[in-house]
């Protein structure tokens, strides 16, 4: 379901080859395979054993990597291992080649010369280099291939990092770039930034400079590595791994290599003096302490504790990751302008450190905007998508008051406090309020604001990732209450239901709201999509409200709430207009049950779906178990128990899928459900699916009145397997009670195997067990524990 771009040839990629089975190459091959692209993974011929041994080993190693590169571990078998001695014939029918070998210009040029004669006249060739010149690499290719060559730079880990930098050469055909952009955005699910062919492109040029500035100021202000990580992580809208933990994960040798590339290739950069690994970084590398992969770097594990390197003491000490009280108070200020003013004015070395790192980052980024990127938007997206920052450098600066901050930077340059004496470009102080405005984002090279890309692929993103200050049409409200909003976008007659609760949890307002919204849709609209304006889809039932009723002894009201939950799921299932659930992020408990009862689920690849009620001492009672029992009967009318075996463990162990594909394996999504790789395209695709269902004359399923069940024999079989778990101390007595009740509900209760029941019978069983469990002391303790700690309690 790809919207074919209308003004250029669509790039159809059936088969790809990845050259180089290192950590990056193997993971790119894995993600192309996730996306349904048949992929051949090449490496050198092995000296002993099978000739393709290096690639075979790399594919096997994918299963050990965390986070998992494969969205479904069974896909490993689809990757074809190959070597350059025997398997060059594979190249004749590949549509795309991605080279991902070591960062050696001579090795890459040599490889291109070797593969060129085997490629077809239309194959697209790309390098995943993180910083070598793309124009220089193109020179190794025959002239008739150069227009099909570009840089395609993935970030690590490629499945999870949203950024891909696309770098054309002087000769690359614009149609090739446009086709690659559409493929990378829709099929592979990425955020594409077009970069200029300068060393380290955009993401690493700015991201690594930011790390270098941070390292320089760590020394200058004599701060501990753990203190710096406390200051440069979530406290300033960046990932938990902050600075030094990130370096440990990336590998200190890799880090040093990237710094050396900058030193070697950017001799004229005014900040060149700082492009060298600090003495303590080089010291760790010389000792073989390369970070996570060797077990020690800036940090290491000592028993259960994490210890951090103390440079002065030349030894590790316990890590105390927290900012000073004064700085913590400044960082808690919501207004960015006030926050930056206080950081700059404070005499606390931690505050001075933070101002200095931001000042030098802003200075560097503005100075180089014209040569590295087309617009400021490209820089901000590259850093957000490639480094996981909430705001890019220009957005951060603009939010803090553009001219105020520019004045401070100029003062610091004049006072010799900045890392470089280079002046800020004139455009910075031309009276502007920033680089992002309603006219677009500033292009220093074109000296004008430029709107977003007009590439047709972006018409699929109804709500793209917004840049600072950007707003999109919020549609027209059809109806709303305190729990949900029913609205439309455009005039296609498709309603959208969005929840208003925190984490999109399900309370009475949401339950009543969904039912009312569907009633209205049946009268006024042709279909409905349940879609949230941000992640998650839904974290499930509102436990706080439920626990309140239990503790107050209001069992009747509690039971009514459960009935209302089931009624909502059945309203979704039996709606006269198709209801499509558009899932991204978490869909737990009741959230999972809502998507199970939809006419169709359209889920982003990164959807984490599970019936997790057992973790809080309950069982799924929003119709989830009843739905699984019906599906088991439909899949195997003669013996539904065979099908139930597959899902019993999923529910009893409260398993959560690690991807939408795995949710299908776990029986929580159907084969007919759709997986979308780019979460920003989710609403577009869900509306297309809803429209197609409506146009095909959709009718809801008829109520099931004769469902064959596995009965007491099925429950007894499940109970026998539980006894083994309990004997091995893997399950507590309460775990076994919960699992037995799950089995009893799935199998239709204490009746003969092969008996037939209706839907209401199964729903009543769900309610009975749910209400009984909820009244036990142990379940109430589990609910309370999860609410206060966010973690499950084993009791």
PDB file of N, CA, C and O in Angstrom, residues 1-2 460 462 492 494-495 526-530 577-583 598-603 670-676 681-698:
ATOM      1  N   UNK A   1       0.844  -1.178   0.000  1.00  0.00           N
ATOM      2  CA  UNK A   1       0.000   0.000   0.000  1.00  0.00           C
ATOM      3  C   UNK A   1       0.885   1.235   0.000  1.00  0.00           C
ATOM      4  O   UNK A   1       0.957   1.978   0.953  1.00  0.00           O
ATOM      5  N   UNK A   2       1.628   1.410  -1.070  1.00  0.00           N
ATOM      6  CA  UNK A   2       2.529   2.561  -1.166  1.00  0.00           C
ATOM      7  C   UNK A   2       1.941   3.572  -2.137  1.00  0.00           C
ATOM      8  O   UNK A   2       1.547   3.209  -3.230  1.00  0.00           O
ATOM      9  N   UNK A 460       2.014  11.128   2.797  1.00  0.00           N
ATOM     10  CA  UNK A 460       1.556  10.000   3.629  1.00  0.00           C
ATOM     11  C   UNK A 460       1.682  10.308   5.124  1.00  0.00           C
ATOM     12  O   UNK A 460       1.203   9.546   5.942  1.00  0.00           O
ATOM     13  N   UNK A 462       0.411  12.469   7.739  1.00  0.00           N
ATOM     14  CA  UNK A 462      -0.628  13.454   8.039  1.00  0.00           C
ATOM     15  C   UNK A 462      -0.218  14.321   9.226  1.00  0.00           C
ATOM     16  O   UNK A 462      -0.600  15.479   9.317  1.00  0.00           O
ATOM     17  N   UNK A 492     -13.182  12.674   4.075  1.00  0.00           N
ATOM     18  CA  UNK A 492     -13.282  11.287   3.593  1.00  0.00           C
ATOM     19  C   UNK A 492     -14.324  10.472   4.369  1.00  0.00           C
ATOM     20  O   UNK A 492     -14.511   9.285   4.111  1.00  0.00           O
ATOM     21  N   UNK A 494     -14.160   9.435   7.389  1.00  0.00           N
ATOM     22  CA  UNK A 494     -13.575   8.484   8.348  1.00  0.00           C
ATOM     23  C   UNK A 494     -13.327   9.200   9.674  1.00  0.00           C
ATOM     24  O   UNK A 494     -12.611  10.202   9.723  1.00  0.00           O
ATOM     25  N   UNK A 495     -13.956   8.696  10.735  1.00  0.00           N
ATOM     26  CA  UNK A 495     -13.794   9.287  12.060  1.00  0.00           C
ATOM     27  C   UNK A 495     -12.518   8.784  12.722  1.00  0.00           C
ATOM     28  O   UNK A 495     -12.036   7.687  12.419  1.00  0.00           O
ATOM     29  N   UNK A 526     -18.408   6.683   7.663  1.00  0.00           N
ATOM     30  CA  UNK A 526     -18.327   5.380   6.976  1.00  0.00           C
ATOM     31  C   UNK A 526     -17.378   4.403   7.659  1.00  0.00           C
ATOM     32  O   UNK A 526     -17.430   3.201   7.414  1.00  0.00           O
ATOM     33  N   UNK A 527     -16.487   4.912   8.506  1.00  0.00           N
ATOM     34  CA  UNK A 527     -15.533   4.036   9.213  1.00  0.00           C
ATOM     35  C   UNK A 527     -14.906   4.828  10.348  1.00  0.00           C
ATOM     36  O   UNK A 527     -15.019   6.057  10.401  1.00  0.00           O
ATOM     37  N   UNK A 528     -14.219   4.111  11.257  1.00  0.00           N
ATOM     38  CA  UNK A 528     -13.567   4.761  12.395  1.00  0.00           C
ATOM     39  C   UNK A 528     -12.164   4.180  12.575  1.00  0.00           C
ATOM     40  O   UNK A 528     -11.950   2.978  12.410  1.00  0.00           O
ATOM     41  N   UNK A 529     -11.211   5.075  12.919  1.00  0.00           N
ATOM     42  CA  UNK A 529      -9.856   4.640  13.272  1.00  0.00           C
ATOM     43  C   UNK A 529      -9.606   5.062  14.720  1.00  0.00           C
ATOM     44  O   UNK A 529      -9.867   6.213  15.078  1.00  0.00           O
ATOM     45  N   UNK A 530      -9.133   4.129  15.566  1.00  0.00           N
ATOM     46  CA  UNK A 530      -8.705   4.507  16.920  1.00  0.00           C
ATOM     47  C   UNK A 530      -7.208   4.806  16.819  1.00  0.00           C
ATOM     48  O   UNK A 530      -6.408   3.918  16.506  1.00  0.00           O
ATOM     49  N   UNK A 577     -19.974   0.026  11.271  1.00  0.00           N
ATOM     50  CA  UNK A 577     -18.916   0.593  10.414  1.00  0.00           C
ATOM     51  C   UNK A 577     -17.597  -0.012  10.876  1.00  0.00           C
ATOM     52  O   UNK A 577     -17.423  -0.290  12.070  1.00  0.00           O
ATOM     53  N   UNK A 578     -16.662  -0.267   9.958  1.00  0.00           N
ATOM     54  CA  UNK A 578     -15.410  -0.905  10.392  1.00  0.00           C
ATOM     55  C   UNK A 578     -14.639  -0.017  11.372  1.00  0.00           C
ATOM     56  O   UNK A 578     -14.527   1.194  11.157  1.00  0.00           O
ATOM     57  N   UNK A 579     -14.126  -0.626  12.447  1.00  0.00           N
ATOM     58  CA  UNK A 579     -13.282   0.073  13.412  1.00  0.00           C
ATOM     59  C   UNK A 579     -11.868  -0.477  13.248  1.00  0.00           C
ATOM     60  O   UNK A 579     -11.639  -1.677  13.413  1.00  0.00           O
ATOM     61  N   UNK A 580     -10.928   0.398  12.876  1.00  0.00           N
ATOM     62  CA  UNK A 580      -9.530  -0.014  12.684  1.00  0.00           C
ATOM     63  C   UNK A 580      -8.702   0.576  13.817  1.00  0.00           C
ATOM     64  O   UNK A 580      -8.791   1.766  14.103  1.00  0.00           O
ATOM     65  N   UNK A 581      -7.909  -0.263  14.493  1.00  0.00           N
ATOM     66  CA  UNK A 581      -7.010   0.253  15.538  1.00  0.00           C
ATOM     67  C   UNK A 581      -5.651   0.547  14.922  1.00  0.00           C
ATOM     68  O   UNK A 581      -5.049  -0.317  14.284  1.00  0.00           O
ATOM     69  N   UNK A 582      -5.164   1.783  15.133  1.00  0.00           N
ATOM     70  CA  UNK A 582      -3.852   2.190  14.620  1.00  0.00           C
ATOM     71  C   UNK A 582      -2.901   2.246  15.815  1.00  0.00           C
ATOM     72  O   UNK A 582      -2.943   3.181  16.609  1.00  0.00           O
ATOM     73  N   UNK A 583      -2.065   1.218  15.942  1.00  0.00           N
ATOM     74  CA  UNK A 583      -1.261   1.019  17.162  1.00  0.00           C
ATOM     75  C   UNK A 583       0.191   1.419  16.940  1.00  0.00           C
ATOM     76  O   UNK A 583       0.794   1.069  15.925  1.00  0.00           O
ATOM     77  N   UNK A 598     -11.006  -5.105  17.022  1.00  0.00           N
ATOM     78  CA  UNK A 598     -11.192  -4.238  15.850  1.00  0.00           C
ATOM     79  C   UNK A 598     -11.364  -5.081  14.597  1.00  0.00           C
ATOM     80  O   UNK A 598     -10.904  -6.227  14.542  1.00  0.00           O
ATOM     81  N   UNK A 599     -11.969  -4.459  13.583  1.00  0.00           N
ATOM     82  CA  UNK A 599     -12.116  -5.148  12.292  1.00  0.00           C
ATOM     83  C   UNK A 599     -10.738  -5.464  11.717  1.00  0.00           C
ATOM     84  O   UNK A 599     -10.532  -6.483  11.067  1.00  0.00           O
ATOM     85  N   UNK A 600      -9.787  -4.561  11.979  1.00  0.00           N
ATOM     86  CA  UNK A 600      -8.411  -4.764  11.519  1.00  0.00           C
ATOM     87  C   UNK A 600      -7.495  -3.923  12.395  1.00  0.00           C
ATOM     88  O   UNK A 600      -7.885  -2.849  12.850  1.00  0.00           O
ATOM     89  N   UNK A 601      -6.296  -4.422  12.639  1.00  0.00           N
ATOM     90  CA  UNK A 601      -5.291  -3.609  13.330  1.00  0.00           C
ATOM     91  C   UNK A 601      -4.223  -3.207  12.316  1.00  0.00           C
ATOM     92  O   UNK A 601      -3.785  -4.031  11.513  1.00  0.00           O
ATOM     93  N   UNK A 602      -3.831  -1.940  12.346  1.00  0.00           N
ATOM     94  CA  UNK A 602      -2.684  -1.469  11.573  1.00  0.00           C
ATOM     95  C   UNK A 602      -1.676  -1.022  12.621  1.00  0.00           C
ATOM     96  O   UNK A 602      -1.943  -0.099  13.393  1.00  0.00           O
ATOM     97  N   UNK A 603      -0.542  -1.718  12.717  1.00  0.00           N
ATOM     98  CA  UNK A 603       0.410  -1.441  13.796  1.00  0.00           C
ATOM     99  C   UNK A 603       1.759  -1.011  13.246  1.00  0.00           C
ATOM    100  O   UNK A 603       2.265  -1.591  12.284  1.00  0.00           O
ATOM    101  N   UNK A 670      -3.599 -10.643  14.135  1.00  0.00           N
ATOM    102  CA  UNK A 670      -3.965 -11.636  13.114  1.00  0.00           C
ATOM    103  C   UNK A 670      -3.043 -11.529  11.900  1.00  0.00           C
ATOM    104  O   UNK A 670      -2.442 -10.477  11.670  1.00  0.00           O
ATOM    105  N   UNK A 671      -2.975 -12.587  11.131  1.00  0.00           N
ATOM    106  CA  UNK A 671      -2.168 -12.558   9.898  1.00  0.00           C
ATOM    107  C   UNK A 671      -2.629 -11.452   8.960  1.00  0.00           C
ATOM    108  O   UNK A 671      -1.833 -10.876   8.230  1.00  0.00           O
ATOM    109  N   UNK A 672      -3.938 -11.166   8.979  1.00  0.00           N
ATOM    110  CA  UNK A 672      -4.477 -10.152   8.054  1.00  0.00           C
ATOM    111  C   UNK A 672      -4.207  -8.727   8.534  1.00  0.00           C
ATOM    112  O   UNK A 672      -4.454  -7.771   7.805  1.00  0.00           O
ATOM    113  N   UNK A 673      -3.716  -8.555   9.766  1.00  0.00           N
ATOM    114  CA  UNK A 673      -3.408  -7.223  10.268  1.00  0.00           C
ATOM    115  C   UNK A 673      -2.174  -6.669   9.547  1.00  0.00           C
ATOM    116  O   UNK A 673      -1.322  -7.415   9.083  1.00  0.00           O
ATOM    117  N   UNK A 674      -2.084  -5.353   9.477  1.00  0.00           N
ATOM    118  CA  UNK A 674      -1.067  -4.688   8.653  1.00  0.00           C
ATOM    119  C   UNK A 674       0.040  -4.115   9.543  1.00  0.00           C
ATOM    120  O   UNK A 674      -0.239  -3.528  10.582  1.00  0.00           O
ATOM    121  N   UNK A 675       1.298  -4.314   9.113  1.00  0.00           N
ATOM    122  CA  UNK A 675       2.433  -3.722   9.836  1.00  0.00           C
ATOM    123  C   UNK A 675       3.010  -2.587   8.992  1.00  0.00           C
ATOM    124  O   UNK A 675       3.294  -2.765   7.809  1.00  0.00           O
ATOM    125  N   UNK A 676       3.153  -1.412   9.623  1.00  0.00           N
ATOM    126  CA  UNK A 676       3.655  -0.215   8.944  1.00  0.00           C
ATOM    127  C   UNK A 676       5.032   0.111   9.515  1.00  0.00           C
ATOM    128  O   UNK A 676       5.211   0.112  10.734  1.00  0.00           O
ATOM    129  N   UNK A 681       3.488   7.368   9.201  1.00  0.00           N
ATOM    130  CA  UNK A 681       2.545   7.029   8.129  1.00  0.00           C
ATOM    131  C   UNK A 681       1.358   6.219   8.652  1.00  0.00           C
ATOM    132  O   UNK A 681       0.463   5.855   7.892  1.00  0.00           O
ATOM    133  N   UNK A 682       1.359   5.945   9.954  1.00  0.00           N
ATOM    134  CA  UNK A 682       0.364   5.031  10.541  1.00  0.00           C
ATOM    135  C   UNK A 682      -1.074   5.490  10.291  1.00  0.00           C
ATOM    136  O   UNK A 682      -1.918   4.703   9.857  1.00  0.00           O
ATOM    137  N   UNK A 683      -1.367   6.754  10.566  1.00  0.00           N
ATOM    138  CA  UNK A 683      -2.749   7.226  10.422  1.00  0.00           C
ATOM    139  C   UNK A 683      -3.187   7.181   8.960  1.00  0.00           C
ATOM    140  O   UNK A 683      -4.313   6.776   8.653  1.00  0.00           O
ATOM    141  N   UNK A 684      -2.275   7.562   8.061  1.00  0.00           N
ATOM    142  CA  UNK A 684      -2.587   7.524   6.624  1.00  0.00           C
ATOM    143  C   UNK A 684      -2.974   6.106   6.199  1.00  0.00           C
ATOM    144  O   UNK A 684      -3.997   5.886   5.552  1.00  0.00           O
ATOM    145  N   UNK A 685      -2.153   5.133   6.579  1.00  0.00           N
ATOM    146  CA  UNK A 685      -2.419   3.742   6.161  1.00  0.00           C
ATOM    147  C   UNK A 685      -3.688   3.218   6.830  1.00  0.00           C
ATOM    148  O   UNK A 685      -4.515   2.567   6.185  1.00  0.00           O
ATOM    149  N   UNK A 686      -3.871   3.530   8.123  1.00  0.00           N
ATOM    150  CA  UNK A 686      -5.063   3.048   8.841  1.00  0.00           C
ATOM    151  C   UNK A 686      -6.339   3.594   8.191  1.00  0.00           C
ATOM    152  O   UNK A 686      -7.337   2.878   8.048  1.00  0.00           O
ATOM    153  N   UNK A 687      -6.296   4.863   7.755  1.00  0.00           N
ATOM    154  CA  UNK A 687      -7.474   5.439   7.087  1.00  0.00           C
ATOM    155  C   UNK A 687      -7.717   4.758   5.737  1.00  0.00           C
ATOM    156  O   UNK A 687      -8.856   4.528   5.351  1.00  0.00           O
ATOM    157  N   UNK A 688      -6.618   4.433   5.028  1.00  0.00           N
ATOM    158  CA  UNK A 688      -6.757   3.715   3.747  1.00  0.00           C
ATOM    159  C   UNK A 688      -7.402   2.336   3.958  1.00  0.00           C
ATOM    160  O   UNK A 688      -8.268   1.914   3.198  1.00  0.00           O
ATOM    161  N   UNK A 689      -6.947   1.644   5.016  1.00  0.00           N
ATOM    162  CA  UNK A 689      -7.476   0.300   5.316  1.00  0.00           C
ATOM    163  C   UNK A 689      -8.956   0.408   5.709  1.00  0.00           C
ATOM    164  O   UNK A 689      -9.799  -0.371   5.251  1.00  0.00           O
ATOM    165  N   UNK A 690      -9.280   1.386   6.566  1.00  0.00           N
ATOM    166  CA  UNK A 690     -10.674   1.572   7.004  1.00  0.00           C
ATOM    167  C   UNK A 690     -11.567   1.887   5.804  1.00  0.00           C
ATOM    168  O   UNK A 690     -12.682   1.355   5.676  1.00  0.00           O
ATOM    169  N   UNK A 691     -11.057   2.744   4.915  1.00  0.00           N
ATOM    170  CA  UNK A 691     -11.822   3.118   3.729  1.00  0.00           C
ATOM    171  C   UNK A 691     -12.056   1.908   2.820  1.00  0.00           C
ATOM    172  O   UNK A 691     -13.163   1.696   2.326  1.00  0.00           O
ATOM    173  N   UNK A 692     -11.002   1.095   2.648  1.00  0.00           N
ATOM    174  CA  UNK A 692     -11.132  -0.097   1.788  1.00  0.00           C
ATOM    175  C   UNK A 692     -12.163  -1.074   2.363  1.00  0.00           C
ATOM    176  O   UNK A 692     -12.977  -1.642   1.624  1.00  0.00           O
ATOM    177  N   UNK A 693     -12.156  -1.252   3.692  1.00  0.00           N
ATOM    178  CA  UNK A 693     -13.141  -2.140   4.325  1.00  0.00           C
ATOM    179  C   UNK A 693     -14.556  -1.595   4.091  1.00  0.00           C
ATOM    180  O   UNK A 693     -15.472  -2.336   3.724  1.00  0.00           O
ATOM    181  N   UNK A 694     -14.718  -0.283   4.317  1.00  0.00           N
ATOM    182  CA  UNK A 694     -16.041   0.322   4.147  1.00  0.00           C
ATOM    183  C   UNK A 694     -16.517   0.181   2.704  1.00  0.00           C
ATOM    184  O   UNK A 694     -17.669  -0.192   2.440  1.00  0.00           O
ATOM    185  N   UNK A 695     -15.610   0.451   1.761  1.00  0.00           N
ATOM    186  CA  UNK A 695     -15.968   0.403   0.341  1.00  0.00           C
ATOM    187  C   UNK A 695     -16.273  -1.016  -0.128  1.00  0.00           C
ATOM    188  O   UNK A 695     -16.952  -1.219  -1.128  1.00  0.00           O
ATOM    189  N   UNK A 696     -15.749  -2.011   0.603  1.00  0.00           N
ATOM    190  CA  UNK A 696     -15.991  -3.397   0.163  1.00  0.00           C
ATOM    191  C   UNK A 696     -17.291  -3.946   0.762  1.00  0.00           C
ATOM    192  O   UNK A 696     -17.552  -5.145   0.703  1.00  0.00           O
ATOM    193  N   UNK A 697     -18.101  -3.071   1.367  1.00  0.00           N
ATOM    194  CA  UNK A 697     -19.399  -3.502   1.894  1.00  0.00           C
ATOM    195  C   UNK A 697     -19.272  -4.203   3.236  1.00  0.00           C
ATOM    196  O   UNK A 697     -19.918  -5.228   3.488  1.00  0.00           O
ATOM    197  N   UNK A 698     -18.458  -3.647   4.113  1.00  0.00           N
ATOM    198  CA  UNK A 698     -18.149  -4.284   5.402  1.00  0.00           C
ATOM    199  C   UNK A 698     -19.401  -4.637   6.211  1.00  0.00           C
ATOM    200  O   UNK A 698     -20.338  -3.848   6.318  1.00  0.00           O
TER     201      UNK A 698
END
